[in-house]
Amino acid sequence: MRALLSLLFGSLLHSTIALAQTAPTQQVQQVKVDATRDPVDKSYRKMMLGVERFERDHALAPQASLRFRLLPRQPGVDMRGVQLRIAGDTVSVPLPLAADNSFAPVRNQQALREDAVLIANRKATTMSWRAQVITPGLPPDTRRLGDLRLECRAGMDSGLISNDPQIIAWLSSMLYSTDKVCNQPDGNYLFFADRPLFGVTLVHGERRLALPFKMLYAGGEQTPASLPYCDCQVLLDRSYYAPLWDASWPDDSLLELHYMDEVAP
Amino acid sequence: MKWLSLLLLVTLTACSGTRALQASKNVPYATLEQTVQLGASKEQVRTALGDSTAIRFDSGNEVWMYTYPTQSGAQGEFVILFGEDGMVKQVRSGEVYQAGK
């Protein structure tokens, strides 16, 4: 539905509405980021709302910390050497990225006052963002359901899900609240594995069930026409939904990820 | 702005729901197990079982899914991964989580 919304709007307006960004007038700290026209940018205030949500709902994943991660959204985007900073009227704060292009959010009161943006040296719509909540010490190739529940809430409150034009973001906010997306079966919050997925098994104690086909690959609903409007565009084979809404599977449930490149037994 | 929003919402209502997957074909499990062997080609599987739900990825990999009736009365899923060479690379099957999706 969200992709359809974007597709519909995209057909009405071919040009993307870029968020206005005031050039810094006084630099507290200088950071060199390669100039990029129409760069990826996100609201810092919105991101901090996601941080507040994480802190409020931390009980879902008490051992985990919050990071945000940049993901490729368009074919051919080079994810090496991405540089990211918080940019306001007078403030500029670099955000160092880890090897997986994730970063820890930092609190900066001046950036909040100046309604700063997070700005990357990549063009808008070339990258997507996700909150990342990972409990340490999990078995390899597993995700914890409570972590995913918290990722959804922090990610939605952060407004990081897509690079939609403002009118789409406004319509989306009317149609998709965090509670609706993260607590209902038709919420459609996509998660991405690190490699192409062949299956996902939900495990808690003795209970084991594979996720159905329609919870993999963005539900199989993408067409060549709609795919460019999904932030799963180049990650379709890594995408899956998790049963965030299903209270019969507690937060400690694990999702075992099985990959396409595994050797058949 | 209001008329544009209204137009968008009306159109959305009319178009709600994106393209559904091709319906999966229901096949007895014994037939699936006998037909789908590692290394079998797409043509061999299609000829024996017919078309079913399928997704092709940019990588060249393709995933097909058939359903089968289980002993408990539920529906199982039989999922086949074809590699870039068009041959069966992996298979998995079993009862699945019943989602409200």
Coordinates of C-alpha atoms in Angstrom, one line a residue:
Chain A
M1 CA 0.0 0.0 0.0
R2 CA 2.8 2.4 0.9
A3 CA 4.5 1.6 -2.3
L4 CA 1.3 2.2 -4.2
L5 CA 0.9 5.5 -2.5
S6 CA 4.4 6.5 -3.7
L7 CA 3.8 5.1 -7.1
L8 CA 0.6 7.0 -7.5
F9 CA 2.2 10.2 -6.4
G10 CA 5.3 9.5 -8.5
S11 CA 3.1 9.3 -11.6
L12 CA 1.6 12.7 -10.8
L13 CA 4.8 14.4 -10.0
H14 CA 8.0 13.3 -11.7
S15 CA 10.3 15.5 -9.7
T16 CA 11.1 14.8 -6.1
I17 CA 10.4 17.5 -3.6
A18 CA 13.6 18.0 -1.7
L19 CA 13.5 19.2 1.9
A20 CA 14.8 22.7 2.2
Q21 CA 18.1 22.9 3.9
T22 CA 19.6 26.2 5.1
A23 CA 23.3 26.5 4.6
P24 CA 25.4 26.7 7.8
T25 CA 26.3 30.3 8.7
Q26 CA 28.6 29.7 11.5
Q27 CA 30.6 26.5 11.9
V28 CA 31.2 25.2 15.4
Q29 CA 33.0 22.1 14.1
Q30 CA 34.0 21.6 10.5
V31 CA 33.5 18.3 8.8
K32 CA 34.4 17.6 5.2
V33 CA 31.7 15.7 3.4
D34 CA 31.9 15.4 -0.4
A35 CA 29.3 17.7 -1.9
T36 CA 26.3 15.9 -3.2
R37 CA 23.3 17.5 -4.9
D38 CA 19.9 16.4 -3.5
P39 CA 21.6 14.4 -0.8
V40 CA 20.0 11.8 1.5
D41 CA 18.7 13.7 4.6
K42 CA 16.5 13.0 7.6
S43 CA 15.2 15.0 10.4
Y44 CA 17.4 14.9 13.5
R45 CA 14.4 15.7 15.8
K46 CA 12.5 12.7 14.3
M47 CA 15.5 10.5 14.8
M48 CA 15.6 11.5 18.5
L49 CA 11.9 10.7 18.8
G50 CA 13.0 7.2 17.8
V51 CA 15.7 7.2 20.5
E52 CA 13.1 8.3 23.1
R53 CA 10.8 5.4 22.0
F54 CA 13.7 3.0 22.3
E55 CA 14.3 4.2 25.9
R56 CA 10.6 4.0 26.7
D57 CA 10.2 0.5 25.4
H58 CA 13.6 -0.8 26.3
A59 CA 12.0 -3.7 28.3
L60 CA 11.4 -5.4 24.9
A61 CA 15.1 -5.8 24.5
P62 CA 16.7 -4.9 27.9
Q63 CA 20.3 -6.0 26.9
A64 CA 20.3 -4.3 23.5
S65 CA 21.5 -0.9 22.5
L66 CA 20.1 1.2 19.6
R67 CA 21.9 1.9 16.4
F68 CA 20.7 3.1 13.0
R69 CA 21.8 1.5 9.8
L70 CA 22.1 2.8 6.2
L71 CA 21.0 0.3 3.5
P72 CA 21.2 0.4 -0.3
R73 CA 17.9 1.3 -1.9
Q74 CA 18.8 1.7 -5.6
P75 CA 20.8 -0.6 -7.8
G76 CA 24.4 0.3 -8.1
V77 CA 24.7 2.6 -5.1
D78 CA 28.2 2.3 -3.6
M79 CA 27.9 1.8 0.1
R80 CA 31.6 2.1 0.7
G81 CA 32.9 5.4 2.0
V82 CA 29.5 6.8 3.1
Q83 CA 29.9 9.8 5.3
L84 CA 27.2 11.1 7.6
R85 CA 26.8 14.2 9.7
I86 CA 24.2 16.1 11.7
A87 CA 23.9 19.5 10.0
G88 CA 22.1 22.5 11.4
D89 CA 22.4 26.3 10.9
T90 CA 25.6 26.4 13.0
V91 CA 26.2 22.9 14.1
S92 CA 27.9 20.1 12.2
V93 CA 28.6 16.8 14.0
P94 CA 30.2 13.8 12.2
L95 CA 28.6 10.4 12.8
P96 CA 31.2 7.7 12.3
L97 CA 29.9 4.7 10.6
A98 CA 30.8 1.1 11.4
A99 CA 31.7 -1.4 8.7
D100 CA 28.1 -2.4 8.3
N101 CA 27.2 1.3 7.8
S102 CA 25.5 1.5 11.2
F103 CA 25.9 4.4 13.7
A104 CA 25.1 5.2 17.3
P105 CA 22.7 8.1 17.7
V106 CA 24.2 11.1 19.7
R107 CA 22.2 13.7 21.6
N108 CA 23.0 17.3 20.7
Q109 CA 20.8 20.0 22.2
Q110 CA 22.0 22.6 19.7
A111 CA 21.1 20.4 16.8
L112 CA 17.7 19.8 18.3
R113 CA 17.1 23.6 18.7
E114 CA 18.2 24.2 15.1
D115 CA 16.0 21.4 13.7
A116 CA 19.1 19.9 12.1
V117 CA 19.1 17.1 9.6
L118 CA 21.2 14.0 9.2
I119 CA 22.9 14.4 5.8
A120 CA 24.9 11.8 3.9
N121 CA 27.1 12.1 0.9
R122 CA 24.8 10.1 -1.3
K123 CA 21.8 11.2 -3.4
A124 CA 18.3 11.1 -2.0
T125 CA 16.5 7.8 -2.6
T126 CA 19.8 5.9 -3.0
M127 CA 19.8 4.7 0.6
S128 CA 17.3 3.5 3.1
W129 CA 17.5 3.5 6.9
R130 CA 16.5 1.2 9.6
A131 CA 16.8 1.2 13.4
Q132 CA 19.0 -1.7 14.6
V133 CA 18.4 -3.4 17.9
I134 CA 20.5 -6.5 18.6
T135 CA 20.7 -8.3 21.9
P136 CA 24.3 -9.5 22.3
G137 CA 25.2 -13.1 22.5
L138 CA 22.4 -14.6 20.3
P139 CA 23.2 -17.7 18.3
P140 CA 24.5 -17.0 14.8
D141 CA 22.0 -16.2 12.1
T142 CA 19.1 -15.5 14.5
R143 CA 17.1 -12.5 15.4
R144 CA 15.2 -12.0 18.6
L145 CA 11.5 -11.1 18.3
G146 CA 11.6 -8.5 21.1
D147 CA 14.6 -6.8 19.3
L148 CA 12.5 -6.7 16.1
R149 CA 9.5 -5.3 17.9
L150 CA 11.6 -2.5 19.3
E151 CA 13.3 -1.9 15.9
C152 CA 9.9 -1.4 14.4
R153 CA 8.8 1.1 17.1
A154 CA 12.0 3.1 17.2
G155 CA 12.3 3.0 13.4
M156 CA 8.7 4.2 12.8
D157 CA 9.0 7.0 15.4
S158 CA 12.3 8.0 13.7
G159 CA 10.6 8.5 10.4
L160 CA 13.5 6.8 8.7
I161 CA 11.7 4.3 6.6
S162 CA 11.7 6.0 3.3
N163 CA 12.6 9.1 1.3
D164 CA 9.1 10.0 0.4
P165 CA 8.2 13.5 -0.7
Q166 CA 6.6 15.5 2.1
I167 CA 3.1 15.0 0.9
I168 CA 3.6 11.3 0.9
A169 CA 5.1 11.4 4.3
W170 CA 2.1 13.4 5.5
L171 CA -0.4 11.0 3.9
S172 CA 1.6 8.1 5.3
S173 CA 1.5 9.5 8.8
M174 CA -2.3 9.6 8.5
L175 CA -2.5 6.1 7.4
Y176 CA 0.3 4.4 9.2
S177 CA 0.9 5.1 12.9
T178 CA 3.7 3.4 14.8
D179 CA 1.1 1.4 16.8
K180 CA -0.7 0.3 13.7
V181 CA 2.4 -0.7 11.8
C182 CA 4.1 -2.5 14.7
N183 CA 1.1 -4.1 16.4
Q184 CA -1.2 -5.3 13.6
P185 CA -0.9 -8.2 11.2
D186 CA -1.2 -5.9 8.2
G187 CA 1.5 -3.5 9.6
N188 CA 3.9 -4.4 6.8
Y189 CA 7.2 -3.4 8.5
L190 CA 9.9 -5.0 6.5
F191 CA 13.1 -6.4 8.0
F192 CA 16.2 -7.2 6.0
A193 CA 18.7 -10.1 6.4
D194 CA 22.4 -9.7 5.5
R195 CA 22.1 -12.3 2.7
P196 CA 19.4 -13.6 0.4
L197 CA 16.9 -15.6 2.4
F198 CA 15.5 -19.0 1.7
G199 CA 13.4 -19.4 4.8
V200 CA 12.8 -18.1 8.3
T201 CA 11.8 -20.4 11.3
L202 CA 10.2 -19.0 14.4
V203 CA 11.4 -20.8 17.5
H204 CA 10.4 -20.7 21.2
G205 CA 11.3 -23.6 23.4
E206 CA 9.9 -26.7 21.6
R207 CA 7.7 -24.7 19.2
R208 CA 9.1 -24.4 15.7
L209 CA 7.2 -23.0 12.7
A210 CA 8.5 -21.7 9.4
L211 CA 7.2 -18.3 8.3
P212 CA 4.8 -18.7 5.4
F213 CA 5.9 -17.7 1.9
K214 CA 3.8 -14.6 2.0
M215 CA 5.9 -13.3 4.9
L216 CA 9.1 -13.4 2.8
Y217 CA 10.2 -11.3 -0.1
A218 CA 7.9 -8.3 0.8
G219 CA 4.9 -10.6 0.6
G220 CA 5.6 -11.3 -3.1
E221 CA 3.5 -8.2 -3.9
Q222 CA 6.0 -6.1 -5.7
T223 CA 5.8 -5.6 -9.4
P224 CA 8.5 -4.1 -11.7
A225 CA 6.4 -0.9 -11.6
S226 CA 6.0 -0.7 -7.8
L227 CA 9.5 -2.0 -6.8
P228 CA 11.3 1.3 -7.2
Y229 CA 8.9 2.8 -4.6
C230 CA 9.7 0.1 -2.1
D231 CA 12.8 0.5 0.1
C232 CA 13.2 -3.3 -0.6
Q233 CA 14.1 -2.5 -4.2
V234 CA 17.5 -4.1 -4.1
L235 CA 17.0 -6.1 -1.0
L236 CA 13.8 -8.0 -2.0
D237 CA 15.4 -11.4 -1.6
R238 CA 16.6 -10.5 1.9
S239 CA 13.2 -9.1 3.1
Y240 CA 10.8 -10.6 5.6
Y241 CA 8.0 -9.8 7.9
A242 CA 8.0 -10.9 11.6
P243 CA 4.9 -11.6 13.7
L244 CA 5.4 -8.5 15.8
W245 CA 1.7 -8.4 16.7
D246 CA 1.4 -12.0 18.0
A247 CA 1.6 -12.1 21.8
S248 CA 1.6 -15.9 21.8
W249 CA 5.3 -15.6 20.7
P250 CA 7.2 -13.9 23.5
D251 CA 10.0 -11.4 23.1
D252 CA 12.6 -14.1 23.7
S253 CA 11.4 -16.1 20.6
L254 CA 14.1 -16.4 17.9
L255 CA 13.8 -16.2 14.2
E256 CA 16.3 -18.5 12.6
L257 CA 17.4 -17.3 9.2
H258 CA 18.2 -19.8 6.4
Y259 CA 20.0 -18.5 3.4
M260 CA 20.0 -19.2 -0.3
D261 CA 23.7 -19.8 -0.3
E262 CA 23.6 -22.6 2.2
V263 CA 24.6 -26.0 1.0
A264 CA 21.6 -28.3 0.9
P265 CA 21.8 -31.2 3.4
Chain B
M1 CA -4.0 20.6 -1.7
K2 CA -7.2 19.2 -0.2
W3 CA -8.5 18.1 -3.6
L4 CA -5.3 16.4 -4.4
S5 CA -5.3 14.5 -1.1
L6 CA -8.9 13.5 -1.7
L7 CA -8.1 12.3 -5.2
L8 CA -5.1 10.3 -3.8
L9 CA -7.2 8.7 -1.1
V10 CA -10.1 7.9 -3.4
T11 CA -7.8 6.3 -5.9
L12 CA -6.1 4.4 -3.1
T13 CA -9.4 3.0 -1.9
A14 CA -10.2 1.9 -5.4
C15 CA -6.8 0.3 -5.9
S16 CA -6.3 -1.1 -2.4
G17 CA -4.2 -4.2 -2.3
T18 CA -1.2 -4.7 -4.5
R19 CA -0.8 -7.5 -7.0
A20 CA -1.5 -10.8 -5.4
L21 CA 0.9 -13.7 -5.9
Q22 CA -0.2 -16.3 -8.4
A23 CA -2.2 -18.8 -6.5
S24 CA -0.1 -21.8 -5.3
K25 CA -0.9 -25.2 -6.6
N26 CA -2.0 -27.9 -4.2
V27 CA -0.1 -31.1 -4.8
P28 CA 0.1 -34.3 -2.7
Y29 CA 3.4 -34.4 -0.7
A30 CA 4.5 -37.7 -2.1
T31 CA 4.3 -36.3 -5.6
L32 CA 6.3 -33.3 -4.6
E33 CA 9.0 -35.3 -2.9
Q34 CA 9.3 -37.8 -5.8
T35 CA 9.4 -35.1 -8.5
V36 CA 11.6 -32.4 -6.9
Q37 CA 15.2 -33.7 -6.6
L38 CA 18.3 -31.6 -6.2
G39 CA 19.7 -30.8 -9.7
A40 CA 16.3 -31.1 -11.4
S41 CA 15.5 -28.4 -13.9
K42 CA 12.7 -25.8 -13.9
E43 CA 11.3 -27.4 -17.0
Q44 CA 11.3 -30.8 -15.4
V45 CA 9.5 -29.5 -12.3
R46 CA 7.0 -27.4 -14.4
T47 CA 6.2 -30.3 -16.7
A48 CA 5.5 -32.7 -13.7
L49 CA 3.7 -30.3 -11.4
G50 CA 2.5 -27.3 -13.4
D51 CA 2.9 -23.6 -12.6
S52 CA 2.6 -22.3 -9.0
T53 CA 3.5 -19.3 -6.9
A54 CA 7.0 -18.1 -8.0
I55 CA 9.3 -15.1 -7.6
R56 CA 12.3 -14.4 -9.7
F57 CA 15.1 -12.2 -8.3
D58 CA 17.7 -9.9 -10.0
S59 CA 20.4 -12.4 -8.9
G60 CA 18.9 -15.0 -11.3
N61 CA 17.7 -17.1 -8.4
E62 CA 14.0 -18.2 -8.4
V63 CA 11.8 -19.5 -5.7
W64 CA 8.7 -21.5 -6.3
M65 CA 6.1 -22.6 -3.7
Y66 CA 3.5 -25.4 -3.9
T67 CA 1.1 -26.4 -1.1
Y68 CA 0.1 -29.8 0.1
P69 CA -2.4 -31.2 2.6
T70 CA -0.8 -32.4 5.8
Q71 CA -2.0 -35.2 8.0
S72 CA -3.2 -32.8 10.6
G73 CA -5.5 -31.2 8.0
A74 CA -3.4 -28.0 7.8
Q75 CA -1.7 -26.9 4.6
G76 CA 2.0 -27.4 4.2
E77 CA 4.3 -25.4 2.0
F78 CA 6.9 -27.0 -0.3
V79 CA 9.4 -24.4 -1.4
I80 CA 12.0 -24.8 -4.1
L81 CA 15.0 -22.7 -4.8
F82 CA 16.4 -22.7 -8.3
G83 CA 19.9 -21.3 -8.8
E84 CA 21.0 -19.1 -11.6
D85 CA 21.6 -22.2 -13.7
G86 CA 17.9 -23.1 -13.4
M87 CA 18.5 -26.2 -11.4
V88 CA 17.0 -27.1 -8.0
K89 CA 19.5 -25.9 -5.3
Q90 CA 17.5 -26.2 -2.1
V91 CA 14.1 -27.5 -1.0
R92 CA 12.2 -27.1 2.3
S93 CA 8.8 -28.1 3.4
G94 CA 6.5 -28.2 6.4
E95 CA 3.6 -26.6 8.2
V96 CA 3.9 -22.9 8.5
Y97 CA 3.0 -20.1 10.9
Q98 CA -0.6 -19.0 10.3
A99 CA -0.3 -15.3 9.8
G100 CA -3.1 -12.9 9.8
K101 CA -1.4 -11.1 6.9

